[in-house]
PDB file of C-alpha atoms in Angstrom:
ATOM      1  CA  UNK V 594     100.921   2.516  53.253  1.00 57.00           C
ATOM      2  CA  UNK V 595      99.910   5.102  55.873  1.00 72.00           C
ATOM      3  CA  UNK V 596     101.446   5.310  59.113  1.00 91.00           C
ATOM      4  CA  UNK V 597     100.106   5.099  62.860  1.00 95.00           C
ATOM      5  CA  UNK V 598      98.590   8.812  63.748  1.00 96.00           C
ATOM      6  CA  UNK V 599      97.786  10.251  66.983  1.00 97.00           C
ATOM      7  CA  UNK V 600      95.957  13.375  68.047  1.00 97.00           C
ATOM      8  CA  UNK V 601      96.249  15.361  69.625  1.00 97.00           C
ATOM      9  CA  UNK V 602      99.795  16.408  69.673  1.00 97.00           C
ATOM     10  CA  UNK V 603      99.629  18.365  72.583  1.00 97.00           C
ATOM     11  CA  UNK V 604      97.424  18.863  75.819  1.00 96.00           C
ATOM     12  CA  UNK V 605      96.996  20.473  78.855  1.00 98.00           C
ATOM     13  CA  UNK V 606      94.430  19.010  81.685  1.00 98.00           C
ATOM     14  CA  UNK V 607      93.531  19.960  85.172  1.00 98.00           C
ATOM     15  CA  UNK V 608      93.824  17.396  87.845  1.00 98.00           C
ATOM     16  CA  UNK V 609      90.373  15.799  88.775  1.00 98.00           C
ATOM     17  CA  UNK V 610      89.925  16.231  84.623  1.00 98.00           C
ATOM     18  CA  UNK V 611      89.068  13.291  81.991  1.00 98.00           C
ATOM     19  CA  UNK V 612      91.152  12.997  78.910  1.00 98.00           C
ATOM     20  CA  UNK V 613      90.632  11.275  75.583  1.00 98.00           C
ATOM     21  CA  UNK V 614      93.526  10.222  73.408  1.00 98.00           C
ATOM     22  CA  UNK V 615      93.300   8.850  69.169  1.00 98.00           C
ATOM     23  CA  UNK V 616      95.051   6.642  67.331  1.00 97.00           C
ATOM     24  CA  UNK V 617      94.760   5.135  63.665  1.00 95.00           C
ATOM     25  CA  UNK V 618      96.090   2.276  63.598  1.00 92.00           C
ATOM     26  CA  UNK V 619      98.590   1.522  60.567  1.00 89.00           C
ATOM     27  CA  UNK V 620      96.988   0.074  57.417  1.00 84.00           C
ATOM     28  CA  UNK V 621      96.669  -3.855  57.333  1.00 84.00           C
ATOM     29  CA  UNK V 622      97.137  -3.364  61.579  1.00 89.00           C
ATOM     30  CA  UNK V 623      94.801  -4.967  63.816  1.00 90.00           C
ATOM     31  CA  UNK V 624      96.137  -5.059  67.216  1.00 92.00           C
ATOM     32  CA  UNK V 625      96.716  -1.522  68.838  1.00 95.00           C
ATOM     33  CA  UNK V 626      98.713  -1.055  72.098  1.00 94.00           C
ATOM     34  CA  UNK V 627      98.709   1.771  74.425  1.00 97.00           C
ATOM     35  CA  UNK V 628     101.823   3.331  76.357  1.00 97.00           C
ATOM     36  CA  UNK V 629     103.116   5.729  78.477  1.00 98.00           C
ATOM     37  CA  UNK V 630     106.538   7.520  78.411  1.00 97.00           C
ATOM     38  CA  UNK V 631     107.388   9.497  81.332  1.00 96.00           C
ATOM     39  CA  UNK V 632     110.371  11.608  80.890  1.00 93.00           C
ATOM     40  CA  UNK V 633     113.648  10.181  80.648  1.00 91.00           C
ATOM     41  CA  UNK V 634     112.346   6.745  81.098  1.00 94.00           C
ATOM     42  CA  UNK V 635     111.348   3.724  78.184  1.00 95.00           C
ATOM     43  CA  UNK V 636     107.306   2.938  77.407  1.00 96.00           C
ATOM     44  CA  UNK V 637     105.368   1.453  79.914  1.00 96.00           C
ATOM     45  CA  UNK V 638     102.838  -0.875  78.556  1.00 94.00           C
ATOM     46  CA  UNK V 639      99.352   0.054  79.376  1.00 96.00           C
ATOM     47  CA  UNK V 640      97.159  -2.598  77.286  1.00 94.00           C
ATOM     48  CA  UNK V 641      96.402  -3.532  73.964  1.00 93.00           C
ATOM     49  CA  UNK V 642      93.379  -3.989  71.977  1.00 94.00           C
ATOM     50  CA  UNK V 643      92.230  -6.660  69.557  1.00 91.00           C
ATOM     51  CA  UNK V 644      89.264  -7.308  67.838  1.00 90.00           C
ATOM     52  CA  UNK V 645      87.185  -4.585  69.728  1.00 92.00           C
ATOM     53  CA  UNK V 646      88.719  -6.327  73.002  1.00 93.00           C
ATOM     54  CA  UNK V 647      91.293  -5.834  75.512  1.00 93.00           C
ATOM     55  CA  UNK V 648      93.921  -8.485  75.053  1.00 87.00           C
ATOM     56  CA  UNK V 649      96.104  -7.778  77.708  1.00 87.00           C
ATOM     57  CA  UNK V 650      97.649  -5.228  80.585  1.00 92.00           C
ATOM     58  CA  UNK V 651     100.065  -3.837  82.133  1.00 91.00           C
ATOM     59  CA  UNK V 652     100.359  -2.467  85.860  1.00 93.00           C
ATOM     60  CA  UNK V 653      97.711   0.984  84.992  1.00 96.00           C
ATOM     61  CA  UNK V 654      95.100   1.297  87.510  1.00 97.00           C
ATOM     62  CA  UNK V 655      91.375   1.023  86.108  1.00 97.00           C
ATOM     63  CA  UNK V 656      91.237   5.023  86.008  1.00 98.00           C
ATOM     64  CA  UNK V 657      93.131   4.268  82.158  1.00 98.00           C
ATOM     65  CA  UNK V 658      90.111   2.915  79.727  1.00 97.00           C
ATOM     66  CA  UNK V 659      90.553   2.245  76.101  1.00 97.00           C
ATOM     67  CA  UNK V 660      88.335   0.912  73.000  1.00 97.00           C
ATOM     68  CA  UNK V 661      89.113  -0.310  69.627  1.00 96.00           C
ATOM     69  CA  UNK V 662      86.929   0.229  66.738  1.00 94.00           C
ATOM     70  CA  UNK V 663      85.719  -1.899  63.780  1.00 92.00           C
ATOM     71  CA  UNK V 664      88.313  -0.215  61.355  1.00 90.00           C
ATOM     72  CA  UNK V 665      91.226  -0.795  63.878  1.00 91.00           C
ATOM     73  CA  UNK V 666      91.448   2.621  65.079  1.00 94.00           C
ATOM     74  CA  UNK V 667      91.693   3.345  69.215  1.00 97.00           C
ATOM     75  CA  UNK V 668      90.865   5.296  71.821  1.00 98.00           C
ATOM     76  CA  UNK V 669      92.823   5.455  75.544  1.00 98.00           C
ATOM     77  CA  UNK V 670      90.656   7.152  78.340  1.00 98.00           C
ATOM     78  CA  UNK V 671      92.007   8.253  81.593  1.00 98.00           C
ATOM     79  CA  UNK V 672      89.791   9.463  84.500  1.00 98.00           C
ATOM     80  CA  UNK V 673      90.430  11.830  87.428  1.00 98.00           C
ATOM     81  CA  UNK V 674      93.940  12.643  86.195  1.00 98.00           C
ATOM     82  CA  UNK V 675      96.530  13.191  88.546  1.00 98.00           C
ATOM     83  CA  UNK V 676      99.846  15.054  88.315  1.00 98.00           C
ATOM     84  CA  UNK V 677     101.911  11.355  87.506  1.00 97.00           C
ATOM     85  CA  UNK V 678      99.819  10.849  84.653  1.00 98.00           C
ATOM     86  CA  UNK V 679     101.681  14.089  82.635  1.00 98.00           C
ATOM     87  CA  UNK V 680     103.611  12.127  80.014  1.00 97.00           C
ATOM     88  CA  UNK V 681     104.257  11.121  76.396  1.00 97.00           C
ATOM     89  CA  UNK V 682     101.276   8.588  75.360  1.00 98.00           C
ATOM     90  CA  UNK V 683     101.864   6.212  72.585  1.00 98.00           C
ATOM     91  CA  UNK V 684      99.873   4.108  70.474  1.00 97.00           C
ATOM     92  CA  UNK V 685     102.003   0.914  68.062  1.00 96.00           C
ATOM     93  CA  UNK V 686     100.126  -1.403  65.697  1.00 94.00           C
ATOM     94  CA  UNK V 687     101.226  -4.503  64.744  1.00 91.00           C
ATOM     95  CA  UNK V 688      99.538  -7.988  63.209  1.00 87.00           C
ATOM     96  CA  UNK V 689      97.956 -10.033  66.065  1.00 80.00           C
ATOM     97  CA  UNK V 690     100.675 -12.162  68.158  1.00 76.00           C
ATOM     98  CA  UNK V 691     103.550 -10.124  66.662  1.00 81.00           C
ATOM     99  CA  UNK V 692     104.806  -7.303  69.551  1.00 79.00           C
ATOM    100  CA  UNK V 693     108.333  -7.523  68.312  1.00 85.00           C
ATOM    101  CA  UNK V 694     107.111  -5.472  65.211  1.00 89.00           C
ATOM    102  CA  UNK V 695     105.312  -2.607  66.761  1.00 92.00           C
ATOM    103  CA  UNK V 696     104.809   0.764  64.232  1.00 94.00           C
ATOM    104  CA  UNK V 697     104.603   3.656  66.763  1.00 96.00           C
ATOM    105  CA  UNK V 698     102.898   6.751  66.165  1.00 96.00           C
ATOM    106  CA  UNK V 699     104.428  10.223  67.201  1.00 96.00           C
ATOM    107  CA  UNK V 700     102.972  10.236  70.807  1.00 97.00           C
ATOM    108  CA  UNK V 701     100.669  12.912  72.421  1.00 98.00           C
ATOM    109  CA  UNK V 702     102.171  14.415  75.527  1.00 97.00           C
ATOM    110  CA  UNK V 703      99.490  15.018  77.873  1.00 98.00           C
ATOM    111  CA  UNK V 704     100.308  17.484  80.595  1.00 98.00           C
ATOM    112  CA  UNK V 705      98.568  17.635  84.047  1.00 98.00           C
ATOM    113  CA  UNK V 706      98.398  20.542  86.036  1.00 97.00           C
TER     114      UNK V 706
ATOM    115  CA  UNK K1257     114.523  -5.643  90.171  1.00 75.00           C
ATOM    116  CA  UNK K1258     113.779  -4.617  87.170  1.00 83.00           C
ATOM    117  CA  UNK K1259     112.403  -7.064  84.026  1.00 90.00           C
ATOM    118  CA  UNK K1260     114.820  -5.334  82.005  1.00 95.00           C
ATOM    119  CA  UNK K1261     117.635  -3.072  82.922  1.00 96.00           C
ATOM    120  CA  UNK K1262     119.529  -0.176  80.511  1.00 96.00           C
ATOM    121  CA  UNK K1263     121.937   2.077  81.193  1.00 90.00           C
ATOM    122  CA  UNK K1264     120.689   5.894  80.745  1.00 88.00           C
ATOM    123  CA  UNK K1265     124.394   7.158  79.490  1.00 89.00           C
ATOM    124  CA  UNK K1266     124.266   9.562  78.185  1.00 94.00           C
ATOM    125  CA  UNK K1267     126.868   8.007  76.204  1.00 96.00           C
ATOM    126  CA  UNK K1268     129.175  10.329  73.482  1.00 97.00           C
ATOM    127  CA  UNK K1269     131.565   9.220  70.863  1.00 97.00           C
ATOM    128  CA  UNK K1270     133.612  10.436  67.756  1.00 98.00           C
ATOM    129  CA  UNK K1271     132.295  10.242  64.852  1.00 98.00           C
ATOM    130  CA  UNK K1272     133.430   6.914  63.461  1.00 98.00           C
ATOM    131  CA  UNK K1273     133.243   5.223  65.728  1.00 98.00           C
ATOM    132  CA  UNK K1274     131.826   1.719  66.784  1.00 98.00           C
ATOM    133  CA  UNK K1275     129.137   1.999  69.209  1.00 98.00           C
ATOM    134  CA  UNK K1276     127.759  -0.890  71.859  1.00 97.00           C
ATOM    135  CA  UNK K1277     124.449  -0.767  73.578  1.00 98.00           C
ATOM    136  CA  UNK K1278     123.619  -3.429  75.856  1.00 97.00           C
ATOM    137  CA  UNK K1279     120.374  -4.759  78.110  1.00 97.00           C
ATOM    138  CA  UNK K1280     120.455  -6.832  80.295  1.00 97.00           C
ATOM    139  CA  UNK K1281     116.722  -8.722  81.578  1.00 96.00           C
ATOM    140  CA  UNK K1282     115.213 -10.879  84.098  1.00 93.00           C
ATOM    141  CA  UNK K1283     112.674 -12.907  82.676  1.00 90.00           C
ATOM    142  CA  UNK K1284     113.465 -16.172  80.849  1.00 90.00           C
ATOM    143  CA  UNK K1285     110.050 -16.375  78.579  1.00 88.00           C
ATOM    144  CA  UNK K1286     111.355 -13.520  76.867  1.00 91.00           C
ATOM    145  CA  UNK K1287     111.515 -14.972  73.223  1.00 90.00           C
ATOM    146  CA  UNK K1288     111.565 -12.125  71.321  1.00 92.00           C
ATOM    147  CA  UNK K1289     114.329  -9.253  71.563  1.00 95.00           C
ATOM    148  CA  UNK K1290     113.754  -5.512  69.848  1.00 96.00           C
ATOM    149  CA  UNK K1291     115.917  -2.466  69.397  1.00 98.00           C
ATOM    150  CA  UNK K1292     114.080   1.004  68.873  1.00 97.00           C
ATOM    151  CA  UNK K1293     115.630   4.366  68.122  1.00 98.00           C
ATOM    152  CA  UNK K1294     113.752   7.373  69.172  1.00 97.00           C
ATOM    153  CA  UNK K1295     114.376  10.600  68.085  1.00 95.00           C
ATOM    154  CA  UNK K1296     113.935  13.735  70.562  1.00 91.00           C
ATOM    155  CA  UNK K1297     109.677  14.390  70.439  1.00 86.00           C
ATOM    156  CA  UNK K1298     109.180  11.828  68.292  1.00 91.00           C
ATOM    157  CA  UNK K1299     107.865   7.804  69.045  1.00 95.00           C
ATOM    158  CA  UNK K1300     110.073   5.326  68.876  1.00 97.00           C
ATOM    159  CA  UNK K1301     110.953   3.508  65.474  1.00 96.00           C
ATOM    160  CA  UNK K1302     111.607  -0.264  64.850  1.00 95.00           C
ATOM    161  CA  UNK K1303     115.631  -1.023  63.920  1.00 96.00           C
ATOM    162  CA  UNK K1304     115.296  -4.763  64.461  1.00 94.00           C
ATOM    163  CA  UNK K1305     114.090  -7.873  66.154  1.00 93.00           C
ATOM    164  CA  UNK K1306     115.960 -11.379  66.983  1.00 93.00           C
ATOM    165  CA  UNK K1307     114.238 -14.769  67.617  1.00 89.00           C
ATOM    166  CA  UNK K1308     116.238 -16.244  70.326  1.00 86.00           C
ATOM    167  CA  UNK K1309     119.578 -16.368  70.666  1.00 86.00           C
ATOM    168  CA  UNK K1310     121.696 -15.238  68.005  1.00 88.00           C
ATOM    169  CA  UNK K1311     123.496 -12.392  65.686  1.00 93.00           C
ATOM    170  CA  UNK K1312     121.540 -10.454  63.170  1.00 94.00           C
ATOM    171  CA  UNK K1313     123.296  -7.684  61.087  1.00 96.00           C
ATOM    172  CA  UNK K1314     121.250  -5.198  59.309  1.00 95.00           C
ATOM    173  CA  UNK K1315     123.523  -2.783  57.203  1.00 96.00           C
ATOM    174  CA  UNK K1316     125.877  -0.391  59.996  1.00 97.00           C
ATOM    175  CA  UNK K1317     123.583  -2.321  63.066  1.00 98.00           C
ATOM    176  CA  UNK K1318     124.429  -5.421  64.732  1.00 98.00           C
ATOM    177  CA  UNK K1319     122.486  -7.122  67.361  1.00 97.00           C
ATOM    178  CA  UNK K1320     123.008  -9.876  69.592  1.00 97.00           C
ATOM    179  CA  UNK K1321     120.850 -12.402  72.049  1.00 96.00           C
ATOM    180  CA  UNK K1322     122.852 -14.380  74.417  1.00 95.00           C
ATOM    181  CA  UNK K1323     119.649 -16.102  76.612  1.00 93.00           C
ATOM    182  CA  UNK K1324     122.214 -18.021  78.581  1.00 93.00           C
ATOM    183  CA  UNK K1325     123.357 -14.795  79.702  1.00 94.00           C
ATOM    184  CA  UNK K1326     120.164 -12.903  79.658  1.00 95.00           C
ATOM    185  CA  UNK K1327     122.332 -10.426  77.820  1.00 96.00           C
ATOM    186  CA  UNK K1328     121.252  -8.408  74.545  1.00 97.00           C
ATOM    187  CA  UNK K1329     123.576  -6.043  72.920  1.00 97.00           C
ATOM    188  CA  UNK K1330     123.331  -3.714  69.666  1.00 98.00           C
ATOM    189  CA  UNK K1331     126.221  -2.448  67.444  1.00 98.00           C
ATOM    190  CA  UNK K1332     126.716   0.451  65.641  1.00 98.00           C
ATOM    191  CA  UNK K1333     129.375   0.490  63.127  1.00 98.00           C
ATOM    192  CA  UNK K1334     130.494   3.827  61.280  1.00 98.00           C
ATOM    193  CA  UNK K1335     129.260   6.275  63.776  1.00 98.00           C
ATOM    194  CA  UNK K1336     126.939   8.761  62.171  1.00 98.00           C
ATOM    195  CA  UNK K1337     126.125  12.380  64.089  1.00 97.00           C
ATOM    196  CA  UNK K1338     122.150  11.331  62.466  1.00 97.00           C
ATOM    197  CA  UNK K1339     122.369   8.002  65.054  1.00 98.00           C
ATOM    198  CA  UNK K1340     122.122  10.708  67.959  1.00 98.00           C
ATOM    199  CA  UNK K1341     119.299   9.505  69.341  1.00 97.00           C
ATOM    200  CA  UNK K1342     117.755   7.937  72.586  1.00 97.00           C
ATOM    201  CA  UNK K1343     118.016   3.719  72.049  1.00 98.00           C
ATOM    202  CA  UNK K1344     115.692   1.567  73.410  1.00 98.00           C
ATOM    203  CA  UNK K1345     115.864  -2.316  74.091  1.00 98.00           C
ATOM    204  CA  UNK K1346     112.055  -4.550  74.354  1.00 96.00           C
ATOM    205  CA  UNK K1347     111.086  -7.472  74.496  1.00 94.00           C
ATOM    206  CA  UNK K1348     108.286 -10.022  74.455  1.00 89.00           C
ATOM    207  CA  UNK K1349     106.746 -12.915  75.758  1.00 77.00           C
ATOM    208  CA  UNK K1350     106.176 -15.799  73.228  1.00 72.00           C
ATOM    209  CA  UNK K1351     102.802 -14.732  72.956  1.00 70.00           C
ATOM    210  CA  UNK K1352     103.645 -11.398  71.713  1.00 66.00           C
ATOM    211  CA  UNK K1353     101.119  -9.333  73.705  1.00 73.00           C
ATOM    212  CA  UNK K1354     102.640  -7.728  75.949  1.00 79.00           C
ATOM    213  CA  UNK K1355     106.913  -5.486  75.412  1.00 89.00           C
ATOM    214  CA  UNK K1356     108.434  -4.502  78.145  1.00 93.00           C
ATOM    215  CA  UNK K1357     110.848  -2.017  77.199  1.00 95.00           C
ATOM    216  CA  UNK K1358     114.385  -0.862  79.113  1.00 97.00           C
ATOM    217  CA  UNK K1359     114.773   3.161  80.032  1.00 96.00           C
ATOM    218  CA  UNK K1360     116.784   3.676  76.906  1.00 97.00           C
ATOM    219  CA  UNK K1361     120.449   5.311  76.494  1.00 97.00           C
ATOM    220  CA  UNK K1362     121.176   8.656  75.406  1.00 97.00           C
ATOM    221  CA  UNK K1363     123.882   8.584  72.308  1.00 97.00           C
ATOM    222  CA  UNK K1364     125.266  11.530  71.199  1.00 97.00           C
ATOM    223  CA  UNK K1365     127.500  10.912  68.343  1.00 98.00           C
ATOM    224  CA  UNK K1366     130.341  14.241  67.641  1.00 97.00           C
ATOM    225  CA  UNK K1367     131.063  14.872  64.405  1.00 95.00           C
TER     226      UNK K1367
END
């Protein structure tokens, strides 16, 4: 069974800059959900994708963008990034309906200069 | 007010020892109650969920869901120095598409 991946690990942006952020979902996973992990704080839900379609969000401005893919896998955009946005971004899987069994990947931590 | 508040700690105890985390939340339509240990640079991992109110035991890790209370609390038995780690308490809504999560507490366990 293969796990949830993420890449990059690491990046560095310039304010004003667009980033793009991957995850693979975990095998037999169709729901993928997006948050972000400031330092020292717990995940802050951004949305989460099922079926190719946003399901649901959380309190992210429209600047944060994702899509979801026919084999599950998903991608969170963010425009015109601005200092807040430096964090740790992570992507879970889980079956559809079930958040209390979210598989997270290892995060990318997205710094914003 | 928060949906869900944790205390940051950090907290540190002997090896041994019996460790208790605790959450407390806001909203009753939580249904759903998680506990997630993350390791330093690493996402957080999956140590349990509890339907409702109630006990569940899973080997040294006990939790507990007191919805009258809108209290959740997880147990540690048999300290280890490996459970050093950040701990995080979620939950959902019934319709499971959307975890809030609490800030997490630092444990530090001394061997």
């Amino acid at each position: 069974e293969t796990g949830v991946t993420q890449s990059p690990t690491h990046l560095i942006k310039t304010r004003g800059q667009q980033v793009t952020l991957r995850c693979s979902s975990q095998s037999g996973h169709n729901t993928v959900s997006w948050y972000q992990q400031a330092l020292g704080q717990g995940p802050q839900f951004i949305f989460q994708y099922y079926r190719e379609e946003e399901n649901g969000r959380g309190n992210f401005p429209p600047r944060f963008s994702g899509l979801q893919f026919p084999n599950y896998s998903s991608e969170l955009n963010v425009n015109a990034l601005e200092l807040d946005d430096s964090a740790l971004y992570l992507c879970a899987s889980s079956s559809p309906g079930q958040a209390y069994e979210q598989y997270f990947g290892p995060g990318t931590r997205l710094t914003v200069t | 007010q928060k949906e869900v508040e944790q205390d940051p700690g950090p907290l540190s105890v002997p090896e041994g020892a019996i460790v208790s985390l605790n959450c407390t939340y806001s909203n009753s339509a939580f249904q759903y109650f998680m506990w997630y240990r993350q390791y330093s640079r690493k996402g957080p991992e999956l140590l349990m969920y509890t339907y409702s109110s109630g006990n569940k035991e899973d080997g040294r890790f006990t939790a507990q869901v007191d919805k009258s209370s809108k209290y959740i609390s997880l147990f540690i038995r048999d300290s280890q120095p490996s459970d050093s780690a950040t701990y995080l308490c979620a939950m959902s809504d019934p319709g499971g598409f959307k975890t809030i999560f609490g800030a997490g507490t630092r444990l530090f366990v001394k061997a």
